[in-house]
Short mmCIF file of C-alpha atoms in Angstrom, two decimals:
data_model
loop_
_atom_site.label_atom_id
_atom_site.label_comp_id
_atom_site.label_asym_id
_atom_site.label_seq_id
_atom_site.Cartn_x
_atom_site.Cartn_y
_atom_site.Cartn_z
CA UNK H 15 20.34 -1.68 -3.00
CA UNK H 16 17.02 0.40 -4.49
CA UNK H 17 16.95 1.90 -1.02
CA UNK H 18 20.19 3.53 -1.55
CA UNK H 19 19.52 4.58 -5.20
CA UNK H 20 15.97 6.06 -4.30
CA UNK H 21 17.47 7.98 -1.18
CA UNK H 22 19.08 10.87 -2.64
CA UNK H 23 16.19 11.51 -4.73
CA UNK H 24 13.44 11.39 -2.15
CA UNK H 25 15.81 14.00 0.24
CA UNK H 26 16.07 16.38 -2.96
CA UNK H 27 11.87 16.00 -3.53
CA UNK H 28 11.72 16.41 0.44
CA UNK H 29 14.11 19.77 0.26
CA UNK H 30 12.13 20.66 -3.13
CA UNK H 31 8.87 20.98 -0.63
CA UNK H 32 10.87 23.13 1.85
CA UNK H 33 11.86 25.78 -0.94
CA UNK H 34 8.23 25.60 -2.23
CA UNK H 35 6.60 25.99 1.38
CA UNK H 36 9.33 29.08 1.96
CA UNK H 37 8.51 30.49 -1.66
CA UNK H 38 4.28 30.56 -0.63
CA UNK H 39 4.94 32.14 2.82
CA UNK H 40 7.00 34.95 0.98
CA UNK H 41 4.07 35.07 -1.65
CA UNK H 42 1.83 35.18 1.25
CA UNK H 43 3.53 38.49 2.50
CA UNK H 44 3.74 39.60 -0.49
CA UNK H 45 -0.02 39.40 -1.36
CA UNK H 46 -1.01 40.93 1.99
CA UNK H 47 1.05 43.92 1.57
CA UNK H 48 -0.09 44.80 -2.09
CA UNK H 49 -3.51 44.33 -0.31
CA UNK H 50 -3.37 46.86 2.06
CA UNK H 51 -1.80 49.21 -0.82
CA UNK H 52 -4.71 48.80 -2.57
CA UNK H 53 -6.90 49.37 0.16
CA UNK H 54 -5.31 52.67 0.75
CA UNK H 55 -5.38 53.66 -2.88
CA UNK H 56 -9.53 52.22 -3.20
CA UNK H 57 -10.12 54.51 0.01
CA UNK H 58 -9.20 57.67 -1.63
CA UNK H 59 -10.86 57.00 -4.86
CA UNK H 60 -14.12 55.70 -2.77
CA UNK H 61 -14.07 59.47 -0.71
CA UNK H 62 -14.19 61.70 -3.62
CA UNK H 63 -16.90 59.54 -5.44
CA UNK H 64 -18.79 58.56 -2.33
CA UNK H 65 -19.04 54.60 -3.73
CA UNK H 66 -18.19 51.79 -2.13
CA UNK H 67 -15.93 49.65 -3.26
CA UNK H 68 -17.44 45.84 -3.00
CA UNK H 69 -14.76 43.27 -3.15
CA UNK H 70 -15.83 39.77 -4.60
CA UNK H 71 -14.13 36.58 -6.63
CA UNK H 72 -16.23 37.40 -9.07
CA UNK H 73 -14.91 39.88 -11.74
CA UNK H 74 -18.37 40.59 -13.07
CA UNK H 75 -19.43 42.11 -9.89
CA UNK H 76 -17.64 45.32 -9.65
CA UNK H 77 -20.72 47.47 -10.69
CA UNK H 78 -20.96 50.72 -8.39
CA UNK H 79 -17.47 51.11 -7.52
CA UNK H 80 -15.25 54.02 -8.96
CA UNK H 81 -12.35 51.91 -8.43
CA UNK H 82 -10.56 50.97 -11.96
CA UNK H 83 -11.27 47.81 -13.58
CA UNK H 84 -7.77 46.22 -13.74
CA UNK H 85 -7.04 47.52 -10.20
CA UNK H 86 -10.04 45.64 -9.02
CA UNK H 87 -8.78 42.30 -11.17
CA UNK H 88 -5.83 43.11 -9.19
CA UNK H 89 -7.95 42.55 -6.50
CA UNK H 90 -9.19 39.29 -7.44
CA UNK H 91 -5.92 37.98 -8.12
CA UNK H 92 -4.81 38.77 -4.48
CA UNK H 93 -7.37 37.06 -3.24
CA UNK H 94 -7.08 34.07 -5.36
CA UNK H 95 -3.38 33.64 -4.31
CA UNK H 96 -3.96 33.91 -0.85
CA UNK H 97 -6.18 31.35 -0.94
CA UNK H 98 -4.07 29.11 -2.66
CA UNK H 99 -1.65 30.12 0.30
CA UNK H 100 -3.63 29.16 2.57
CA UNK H 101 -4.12 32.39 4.63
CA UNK H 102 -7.26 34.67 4.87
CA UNK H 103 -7.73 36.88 2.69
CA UNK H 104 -9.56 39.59 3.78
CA UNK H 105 -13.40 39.91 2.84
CA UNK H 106 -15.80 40.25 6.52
CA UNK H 107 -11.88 39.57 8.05
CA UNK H 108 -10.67 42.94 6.75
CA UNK H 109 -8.07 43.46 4.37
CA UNK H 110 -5.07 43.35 6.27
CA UNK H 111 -3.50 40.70 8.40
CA UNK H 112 -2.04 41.52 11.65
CA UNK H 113 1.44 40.94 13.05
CA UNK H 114 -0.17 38.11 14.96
CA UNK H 115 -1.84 36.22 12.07
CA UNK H 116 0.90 36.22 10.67
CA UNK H 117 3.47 34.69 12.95
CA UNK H 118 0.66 31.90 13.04
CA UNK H 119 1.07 31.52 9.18
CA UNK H 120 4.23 31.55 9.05
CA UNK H 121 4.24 28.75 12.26
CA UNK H 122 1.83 26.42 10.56
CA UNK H 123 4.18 26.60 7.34
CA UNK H 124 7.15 25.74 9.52
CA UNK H 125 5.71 23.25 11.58
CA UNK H 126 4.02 22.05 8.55
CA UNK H 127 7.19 21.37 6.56
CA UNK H 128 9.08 19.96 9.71
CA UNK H 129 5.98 16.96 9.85
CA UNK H 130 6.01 16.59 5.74
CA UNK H 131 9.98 15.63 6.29
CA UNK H 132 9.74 13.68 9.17
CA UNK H 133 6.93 11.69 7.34
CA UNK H 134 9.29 10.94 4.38
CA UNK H 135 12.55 9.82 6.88
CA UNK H 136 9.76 7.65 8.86
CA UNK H 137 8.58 5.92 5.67
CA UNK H 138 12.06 5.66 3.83
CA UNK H 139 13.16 3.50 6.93
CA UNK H 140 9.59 2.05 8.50
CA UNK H 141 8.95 0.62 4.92
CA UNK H 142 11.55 -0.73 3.52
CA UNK H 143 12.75 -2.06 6.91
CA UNK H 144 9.62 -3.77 7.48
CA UNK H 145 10.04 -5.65 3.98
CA UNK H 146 13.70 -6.60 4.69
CA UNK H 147 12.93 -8.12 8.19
CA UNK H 148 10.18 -10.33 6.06
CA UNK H 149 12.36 -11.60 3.46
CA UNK H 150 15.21 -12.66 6.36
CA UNK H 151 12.56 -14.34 7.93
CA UNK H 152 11.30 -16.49 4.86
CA UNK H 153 12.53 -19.98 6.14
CA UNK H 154 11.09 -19.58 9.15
CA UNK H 155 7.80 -19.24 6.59
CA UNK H 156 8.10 -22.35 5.57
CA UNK H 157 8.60 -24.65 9.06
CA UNK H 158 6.04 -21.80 11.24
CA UNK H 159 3.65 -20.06 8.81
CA UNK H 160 1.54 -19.13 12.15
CA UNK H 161 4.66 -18.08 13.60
CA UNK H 162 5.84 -16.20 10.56
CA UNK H 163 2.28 -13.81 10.24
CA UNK H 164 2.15 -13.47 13.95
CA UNK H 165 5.76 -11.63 13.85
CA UNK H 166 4.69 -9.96 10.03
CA UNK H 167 1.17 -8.41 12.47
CA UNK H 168 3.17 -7.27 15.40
CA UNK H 169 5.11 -5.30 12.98
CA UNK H 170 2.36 -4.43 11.13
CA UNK H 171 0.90 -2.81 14.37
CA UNK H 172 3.82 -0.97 14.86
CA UNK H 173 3.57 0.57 11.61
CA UNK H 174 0.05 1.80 11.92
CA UNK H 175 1.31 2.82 15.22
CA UNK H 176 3.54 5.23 13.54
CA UNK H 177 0.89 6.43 11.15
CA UNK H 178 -1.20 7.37 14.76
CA UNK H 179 1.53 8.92 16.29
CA UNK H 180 1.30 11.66 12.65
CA UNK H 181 -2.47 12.63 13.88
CA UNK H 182 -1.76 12.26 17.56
CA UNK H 183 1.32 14.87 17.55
CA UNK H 184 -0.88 17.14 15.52
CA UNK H 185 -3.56 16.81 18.37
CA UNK H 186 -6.18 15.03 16.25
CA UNK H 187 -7.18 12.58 19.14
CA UNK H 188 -10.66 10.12 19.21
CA UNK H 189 -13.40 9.47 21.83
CA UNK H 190 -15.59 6.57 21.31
CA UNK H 191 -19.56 5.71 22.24
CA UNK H 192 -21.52 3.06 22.33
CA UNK H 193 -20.53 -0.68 22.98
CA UNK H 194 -16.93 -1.72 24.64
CA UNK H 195 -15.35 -3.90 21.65
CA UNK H 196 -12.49 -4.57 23.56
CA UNK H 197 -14.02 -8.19 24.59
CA UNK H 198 -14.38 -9.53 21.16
CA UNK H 199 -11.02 -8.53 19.75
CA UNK H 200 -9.50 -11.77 19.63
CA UNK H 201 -13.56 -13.18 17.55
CA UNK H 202 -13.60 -12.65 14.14
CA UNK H 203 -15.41 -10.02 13.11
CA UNK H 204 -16.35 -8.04 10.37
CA UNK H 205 -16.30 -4.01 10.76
CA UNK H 206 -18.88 -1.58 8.43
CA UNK H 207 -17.36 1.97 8.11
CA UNK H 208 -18.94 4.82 7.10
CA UNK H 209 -16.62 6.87 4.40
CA UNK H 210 -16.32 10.38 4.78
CA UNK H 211 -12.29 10.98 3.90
CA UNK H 212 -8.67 9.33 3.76
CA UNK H 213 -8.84 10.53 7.10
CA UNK H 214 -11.35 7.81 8.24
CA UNK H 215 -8.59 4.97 7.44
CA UNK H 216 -5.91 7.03 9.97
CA UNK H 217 -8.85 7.55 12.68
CA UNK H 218 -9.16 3.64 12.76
CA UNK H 219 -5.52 2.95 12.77
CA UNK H 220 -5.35 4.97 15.79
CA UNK H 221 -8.65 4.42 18.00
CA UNK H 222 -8.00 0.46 17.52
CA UNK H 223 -4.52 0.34 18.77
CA UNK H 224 -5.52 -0.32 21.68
CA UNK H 225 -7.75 -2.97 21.39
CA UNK H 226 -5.17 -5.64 22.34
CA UNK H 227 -4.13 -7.64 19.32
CA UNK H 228 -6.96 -6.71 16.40
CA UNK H 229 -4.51 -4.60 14.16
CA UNK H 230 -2.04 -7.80 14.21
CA UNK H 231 -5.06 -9.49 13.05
CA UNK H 232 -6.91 -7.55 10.71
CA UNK H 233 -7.92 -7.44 7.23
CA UNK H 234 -8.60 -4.18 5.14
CA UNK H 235 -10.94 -3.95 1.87
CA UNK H 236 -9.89 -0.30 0.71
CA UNK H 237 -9.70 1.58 -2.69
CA UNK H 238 -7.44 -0.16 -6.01
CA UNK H 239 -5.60 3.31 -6.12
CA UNK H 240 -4.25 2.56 -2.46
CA UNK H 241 -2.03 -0.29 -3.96
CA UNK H 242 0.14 2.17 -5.32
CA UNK H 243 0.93 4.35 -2.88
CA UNK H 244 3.64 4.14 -0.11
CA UNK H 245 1.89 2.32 2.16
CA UNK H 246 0.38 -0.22 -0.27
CA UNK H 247 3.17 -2.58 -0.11
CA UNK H 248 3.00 -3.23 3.49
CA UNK H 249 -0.89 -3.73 2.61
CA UNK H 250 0.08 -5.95 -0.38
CA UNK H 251 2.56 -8.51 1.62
CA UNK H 252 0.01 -8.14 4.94
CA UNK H 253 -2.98 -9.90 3.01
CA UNK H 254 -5.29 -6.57 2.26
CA UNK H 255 -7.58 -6.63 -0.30
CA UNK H 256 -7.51 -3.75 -3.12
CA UNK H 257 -10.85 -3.51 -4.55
CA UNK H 258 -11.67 -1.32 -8.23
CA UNK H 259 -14.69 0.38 -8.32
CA UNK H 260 -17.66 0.67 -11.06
CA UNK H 261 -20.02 -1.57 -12.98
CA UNK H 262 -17.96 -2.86 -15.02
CA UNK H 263 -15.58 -4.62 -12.29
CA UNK H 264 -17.98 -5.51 -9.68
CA UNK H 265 -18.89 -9.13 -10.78
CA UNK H 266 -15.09 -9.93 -11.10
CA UNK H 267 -14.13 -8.08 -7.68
CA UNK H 268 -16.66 -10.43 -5.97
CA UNK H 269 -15.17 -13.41 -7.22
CA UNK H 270 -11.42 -12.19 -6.60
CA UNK H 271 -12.67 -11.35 -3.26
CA UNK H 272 -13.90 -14.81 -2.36
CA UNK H 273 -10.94 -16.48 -3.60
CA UNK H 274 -8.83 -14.10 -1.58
CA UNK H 275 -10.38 -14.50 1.14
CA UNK H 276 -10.18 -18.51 0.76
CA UNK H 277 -6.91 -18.39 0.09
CA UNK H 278 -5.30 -15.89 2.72
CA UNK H 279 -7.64 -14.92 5.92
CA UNK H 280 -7.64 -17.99 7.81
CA UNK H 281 -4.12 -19.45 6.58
CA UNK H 282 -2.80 -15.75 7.83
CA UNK H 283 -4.99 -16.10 11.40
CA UNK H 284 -7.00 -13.19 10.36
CA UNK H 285 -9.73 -11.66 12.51
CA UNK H 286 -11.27 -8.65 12.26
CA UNK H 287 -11.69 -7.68 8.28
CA UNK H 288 -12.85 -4.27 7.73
CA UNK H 289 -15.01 -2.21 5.07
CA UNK H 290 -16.50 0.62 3.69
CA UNK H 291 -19.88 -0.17 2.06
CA UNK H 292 -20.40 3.05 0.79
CA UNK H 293 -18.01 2.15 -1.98
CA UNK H 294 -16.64 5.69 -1.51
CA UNK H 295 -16.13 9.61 -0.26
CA UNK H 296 -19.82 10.98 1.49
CA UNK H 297 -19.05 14.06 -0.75
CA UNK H 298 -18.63 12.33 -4.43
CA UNK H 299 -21.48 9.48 -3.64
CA UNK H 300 -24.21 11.81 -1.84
CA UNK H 301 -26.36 13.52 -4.62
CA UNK H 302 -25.95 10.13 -6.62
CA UNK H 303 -27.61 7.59 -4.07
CA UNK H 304 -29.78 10.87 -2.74
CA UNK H 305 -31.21 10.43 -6.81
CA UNK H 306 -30.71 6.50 -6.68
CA UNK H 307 -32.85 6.71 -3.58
CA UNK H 308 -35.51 9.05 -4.55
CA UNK H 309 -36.27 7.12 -7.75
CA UNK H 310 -36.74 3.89 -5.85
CA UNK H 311 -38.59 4.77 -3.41
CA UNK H 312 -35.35 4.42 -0.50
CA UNK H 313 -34.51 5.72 2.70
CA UNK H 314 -32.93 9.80 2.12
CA UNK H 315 -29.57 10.11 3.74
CA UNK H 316 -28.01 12.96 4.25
CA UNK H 317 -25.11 12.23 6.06
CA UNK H 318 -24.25 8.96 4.98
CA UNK H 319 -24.72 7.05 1.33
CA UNK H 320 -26.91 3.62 0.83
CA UNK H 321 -24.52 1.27 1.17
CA UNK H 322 -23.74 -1.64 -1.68
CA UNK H 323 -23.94 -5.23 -0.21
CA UNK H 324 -21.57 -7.10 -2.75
CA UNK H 325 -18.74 -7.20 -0.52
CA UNK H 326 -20.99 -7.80 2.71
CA UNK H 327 -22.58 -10.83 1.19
CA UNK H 328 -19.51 -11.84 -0.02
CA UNK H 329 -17.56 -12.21 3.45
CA UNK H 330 -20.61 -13.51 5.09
CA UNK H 331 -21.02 -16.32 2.60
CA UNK H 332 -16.96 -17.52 2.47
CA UNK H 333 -16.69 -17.03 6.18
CA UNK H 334 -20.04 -17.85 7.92
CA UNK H 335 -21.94 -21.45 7.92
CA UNK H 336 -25.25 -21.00 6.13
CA UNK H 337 -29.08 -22.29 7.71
CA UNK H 338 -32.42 -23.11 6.24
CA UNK H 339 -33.40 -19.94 8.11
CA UNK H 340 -31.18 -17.81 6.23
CA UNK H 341 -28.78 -16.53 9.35
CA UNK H 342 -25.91 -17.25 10.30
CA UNK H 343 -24.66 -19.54 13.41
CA UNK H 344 -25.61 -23.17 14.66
CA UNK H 345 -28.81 -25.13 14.44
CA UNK H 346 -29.95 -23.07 17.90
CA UNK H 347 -29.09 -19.80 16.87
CA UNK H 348 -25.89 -19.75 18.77
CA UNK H 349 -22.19 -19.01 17.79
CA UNK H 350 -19.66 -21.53 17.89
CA UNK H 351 -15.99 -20.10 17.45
CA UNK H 352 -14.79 -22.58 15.29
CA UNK H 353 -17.92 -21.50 12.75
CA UNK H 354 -15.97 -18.47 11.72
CA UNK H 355 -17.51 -14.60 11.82
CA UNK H 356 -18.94 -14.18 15.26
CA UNK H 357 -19.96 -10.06 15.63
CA UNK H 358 -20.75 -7.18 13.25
CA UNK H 359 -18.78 -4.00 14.61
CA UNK H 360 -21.01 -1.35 12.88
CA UNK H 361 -18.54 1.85 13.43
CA UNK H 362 -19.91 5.17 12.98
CA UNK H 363 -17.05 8.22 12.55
CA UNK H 364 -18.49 11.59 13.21
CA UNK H 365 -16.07 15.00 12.57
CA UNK H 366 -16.41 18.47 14.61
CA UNK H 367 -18.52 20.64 12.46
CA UNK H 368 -19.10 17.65 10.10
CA UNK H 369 -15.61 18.43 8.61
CA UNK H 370 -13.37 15.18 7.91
CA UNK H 371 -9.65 15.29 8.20
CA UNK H 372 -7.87 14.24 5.13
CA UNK H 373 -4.51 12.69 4.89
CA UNK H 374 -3.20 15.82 4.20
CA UNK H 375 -4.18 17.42 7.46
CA UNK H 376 -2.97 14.46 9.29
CA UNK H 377 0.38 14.67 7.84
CA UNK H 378 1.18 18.13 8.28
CA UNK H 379 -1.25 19.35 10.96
CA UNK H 380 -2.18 22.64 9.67
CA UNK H 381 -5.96 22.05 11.23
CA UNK H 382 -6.66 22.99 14.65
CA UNK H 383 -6.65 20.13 17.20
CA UNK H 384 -9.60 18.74 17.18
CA UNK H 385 -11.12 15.39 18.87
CA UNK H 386 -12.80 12.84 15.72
CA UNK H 387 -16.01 10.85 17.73
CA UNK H 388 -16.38 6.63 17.57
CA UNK H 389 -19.27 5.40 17.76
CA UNK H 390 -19.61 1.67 18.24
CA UNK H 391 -22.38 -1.24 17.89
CA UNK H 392 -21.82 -4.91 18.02
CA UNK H 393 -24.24 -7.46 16.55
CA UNK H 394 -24.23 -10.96 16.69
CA UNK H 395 -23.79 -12.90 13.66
CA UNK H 396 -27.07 -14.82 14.37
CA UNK H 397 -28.99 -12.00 14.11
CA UNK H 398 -27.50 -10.68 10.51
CA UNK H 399 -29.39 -11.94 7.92
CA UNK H 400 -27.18 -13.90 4.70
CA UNK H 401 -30.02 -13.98 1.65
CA UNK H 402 -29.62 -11.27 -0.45
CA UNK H 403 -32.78 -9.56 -0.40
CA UNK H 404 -32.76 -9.62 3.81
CA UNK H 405 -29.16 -8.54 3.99
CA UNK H 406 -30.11 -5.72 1.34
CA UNK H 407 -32.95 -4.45 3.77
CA UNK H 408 -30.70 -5.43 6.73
CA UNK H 409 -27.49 -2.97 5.48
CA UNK H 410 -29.74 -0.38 4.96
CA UNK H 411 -31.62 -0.06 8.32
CA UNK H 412 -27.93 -0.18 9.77
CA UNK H 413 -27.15 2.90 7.90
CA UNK H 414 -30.45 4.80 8.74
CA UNK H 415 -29.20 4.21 11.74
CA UNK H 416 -26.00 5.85 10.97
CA UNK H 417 -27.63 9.21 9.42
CA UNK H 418 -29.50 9.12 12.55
CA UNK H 419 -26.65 9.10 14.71
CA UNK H 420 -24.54 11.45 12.72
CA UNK H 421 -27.71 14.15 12.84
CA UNK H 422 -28.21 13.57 16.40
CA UNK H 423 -24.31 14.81 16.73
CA UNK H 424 -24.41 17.25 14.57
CA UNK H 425 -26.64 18.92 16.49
CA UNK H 426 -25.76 18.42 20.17
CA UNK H 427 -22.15 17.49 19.91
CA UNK H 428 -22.68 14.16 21.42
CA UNK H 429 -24.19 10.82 20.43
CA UNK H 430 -27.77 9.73 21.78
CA UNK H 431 -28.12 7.05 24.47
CA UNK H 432 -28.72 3.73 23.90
CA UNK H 433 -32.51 2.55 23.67
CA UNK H 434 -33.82 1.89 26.87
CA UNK H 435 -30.94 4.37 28.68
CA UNK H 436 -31.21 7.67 29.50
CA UNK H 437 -27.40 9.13 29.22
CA UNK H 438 -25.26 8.21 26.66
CA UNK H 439 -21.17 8.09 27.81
CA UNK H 440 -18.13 8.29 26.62
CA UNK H 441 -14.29 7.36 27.03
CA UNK H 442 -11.63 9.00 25.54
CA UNK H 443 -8.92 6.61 23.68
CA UNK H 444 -5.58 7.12 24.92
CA UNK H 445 -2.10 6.29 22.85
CA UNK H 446 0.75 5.72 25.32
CA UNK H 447 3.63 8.50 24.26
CA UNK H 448 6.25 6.25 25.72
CA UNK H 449 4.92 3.54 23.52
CA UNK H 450 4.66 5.86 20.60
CA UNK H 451 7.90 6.91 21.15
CA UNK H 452 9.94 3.55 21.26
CA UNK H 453 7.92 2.55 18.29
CA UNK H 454 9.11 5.42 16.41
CA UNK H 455 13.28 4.13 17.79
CA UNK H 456 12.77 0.85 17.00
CA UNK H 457 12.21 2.01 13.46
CA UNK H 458 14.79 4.59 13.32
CA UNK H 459 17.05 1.98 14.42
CA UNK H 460 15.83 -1.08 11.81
CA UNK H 461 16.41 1.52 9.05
CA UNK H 462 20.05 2.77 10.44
CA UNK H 463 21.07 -1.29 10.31
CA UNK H 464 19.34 -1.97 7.30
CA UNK H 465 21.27 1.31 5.64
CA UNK H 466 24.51 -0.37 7.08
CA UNK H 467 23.89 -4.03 6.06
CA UNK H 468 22.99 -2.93 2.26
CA UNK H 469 25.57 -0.95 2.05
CA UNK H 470 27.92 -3.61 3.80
CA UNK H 471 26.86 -6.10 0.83
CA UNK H 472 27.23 -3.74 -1.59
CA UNK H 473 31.08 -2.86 -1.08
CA UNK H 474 31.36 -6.49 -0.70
CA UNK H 475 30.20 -7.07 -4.51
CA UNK H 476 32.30 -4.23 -5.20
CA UNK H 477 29.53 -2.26 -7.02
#
């Protein structure tokens, strides 16, 4: 029944954002045309005193200009709203906005509001539908647990699947390097990440559907905060882990992390379990492990972050057997399958321009599309080191490697061969739209009979 009590609210919050996007593209008008007024107006006063007028953000700087003080502040203010707007607001662009600029504005804030409120709809029925079809399916829980989490990951994928099709109508679309992972999908495996955005979390959902089964399969280590968003309740009842950052939880993460792992990866037939060493956002953890690494004598990265090995050592220890040598593996350095953690996917995620989509851009799709680059590199577990010091050393090389990479790209556009080859290629990663499409039904659909069913049970109580 809380799906029909939260409804009417979430449709008023949704229409709320509709009168708020139509208020800013009136604003935005608004803003442009008091611009050129004052353009007009600075123009005259600038030809009889033969100044210029300089416009800047900064109200100290209006030294040299005849125009007045507050209509300068006036100014400012335009150009502060505008850029709250969203829109350009003038400076090498000009002060006025043509008819054509515009129309564009005024189409991003359309389109933009059409994707915010088809987001809501798809998670008010994706969501809670998912749930619903979990509880039903409780008995068969207890007589076919493998059974039971196969069904709970099939939907699972078809939820991220909906998440990719957000990005994917918006044009955001992936092309991956390096090694083909698409043979070890079914291996367990665990994935480093570099962290540059919320965006890095969607760009995964997407490249990796399809890689056969591994999203049915999979395991996510992501940020505490993410438990309590709209999402995080899938995450919760799928077997993620939600990890708090900072000194003063890490020793007691750790430990919940091995227990969790104990306790639900292999009972849930988990394979591939993924991570983000950095421990957060490139932008917030840069000039603090730039410093961390300059006092000690560590590698300078500039595009990536030294990464922490708690977690790492962690997962290697609960799901790898341990040698005298201090790898991972059997007695002759081979894997065995039944020994647990086979390959280390180290994925690399570089942005055009080194600028990261956010959530927010992959929701509403005011960014030009643009094509987000995967690069891959698969390890064997035998050759990744498990005592501390080693793995320390071990991590870090792996994310030289990564600065590397990302400089090499940011530079050329592309990422450099492999050693020993002389031209790197690449394959773009394809979504099916006919897939996407019945994915999106089939949810449509589960909510429509859930919303009948609830509200079936709920005359029949006579509430």
């Amino acid at each position: 029944m809380w799906l029909i009590c939260i409804l009417p609210g979430m449709m008023n919050l949704a229409w709320d954002c509709v009168l708020v996007l139509f208020f800013v593209s009136q604003r935005h008008l608004f803003l442009l045309n008091r611009l050129k007024e004052i353009e007009m107006k600075s123009s005259d006063v600038t030809g009889a005193c033969n100044t210029p007028v300089v416009y800047s953000t900064d109200s100290k700087h209006f030294s040299g200009s005849c125009i007045s003080k507050s209509l300068f502040s006036e100014v400012n203010i335009c150009h502060f709203l505008l850029n709250i707007c969203g829109g350009p607001s003038g400076g090498d662009r000009g002060m006025a906005m043509n008819r054509k600029e515009i129309q564009h504005g005024s189409w991003i804030l359309i389109k933009g509001t059409i994707r915010f409120l088809f987001m809501v709809v798809n998670n008010l029925v994706a969501i809670p539908s998912y749930v619903l079809y979990l509880i039903v399916l409780q008995p068969l829980k207890l007589f076919n647990s493998k059974l039971f989490w196969h069904v709970e990951g099939i939907m699972f994928k078809w939820l991220l699947a909906m998440v990719s099709s957000w990005g994917w109508t918006a044009g955001y679309t992936v092309v991956e390097w390096g090694d083909d992972v698409k043979a070890i999908t079914e291996d367990e495996t665990m994935v480093l990440v570099n962290h540059q955005a919320t965006g890095d979390v969607c760009t995964l959902m997407m490249c990796l559907q399809d890689k056969g089964t591994v999203v049915c399969h999979m395991m996510w280590l992501m940020e505490y905060i993410f438990k309590f968003t709209n999402f995080g309740v899938v995450s919760l009842i799928h077997g993620d882990f939600f990890i708090r950052q900072g000194k003063a939880h890490r020793d007691k993460q750790l430990i919940l992390l091995r227990q969790h792992l104990e306790k639900y990866y292999r009972s849930r037939d988990r394979k591939w379990i993924v991570l983000f060493p950095e421990g957060g956002f490139l932008r917030k953890r840069r000039e603090t492990s730039q410093s961390f690494a300059k006092k000690n004598n560590l590698p300078f990265l500039k595009h990536v972050t030294l990464p922490r090995k708690g977690a790492t050592e962690v997962i290697l220890q609960t799901l790898c057997a341990q040698h005298e040598n201090g790898a991972v593996g059997d007695a002759n350095g081979a894997v065995e399958k039944q020994k647990g953690l086979q390959w280390v996917v180290d994925i690399t995620i570089a942005y055009h321009k080194a600028k990261p989509i956010d959530i927010q851009t992959w929701i509403i799709g005011y960014r030009e599309p643009t094509v987000t680059h995967v690069h891959y590199r698969i390890y064997p577990i035998k050759d990744v080191p498990i005592e501390s010091e080693a793995l320390t050393r071990w991590l870090y090389q792996r994310f030289v490697e990564k600065d590397e990479l990302l400089a090499h790209f940011y530079e050329t556009g592309a990422f450099p061969p492999p050693k020993g080859q002389t031209t790197a290629t690449s394959r773009a990663m394809t979504l099916d739209p006919l897939w996407l499409f019945l994915v999106q039904i089939m949810g449509f659909l589960s909510g429509y009979m859930w919303y009948n069913v609830l509200q079936y049970v709920y005359n029949c109580l006579g509430l």
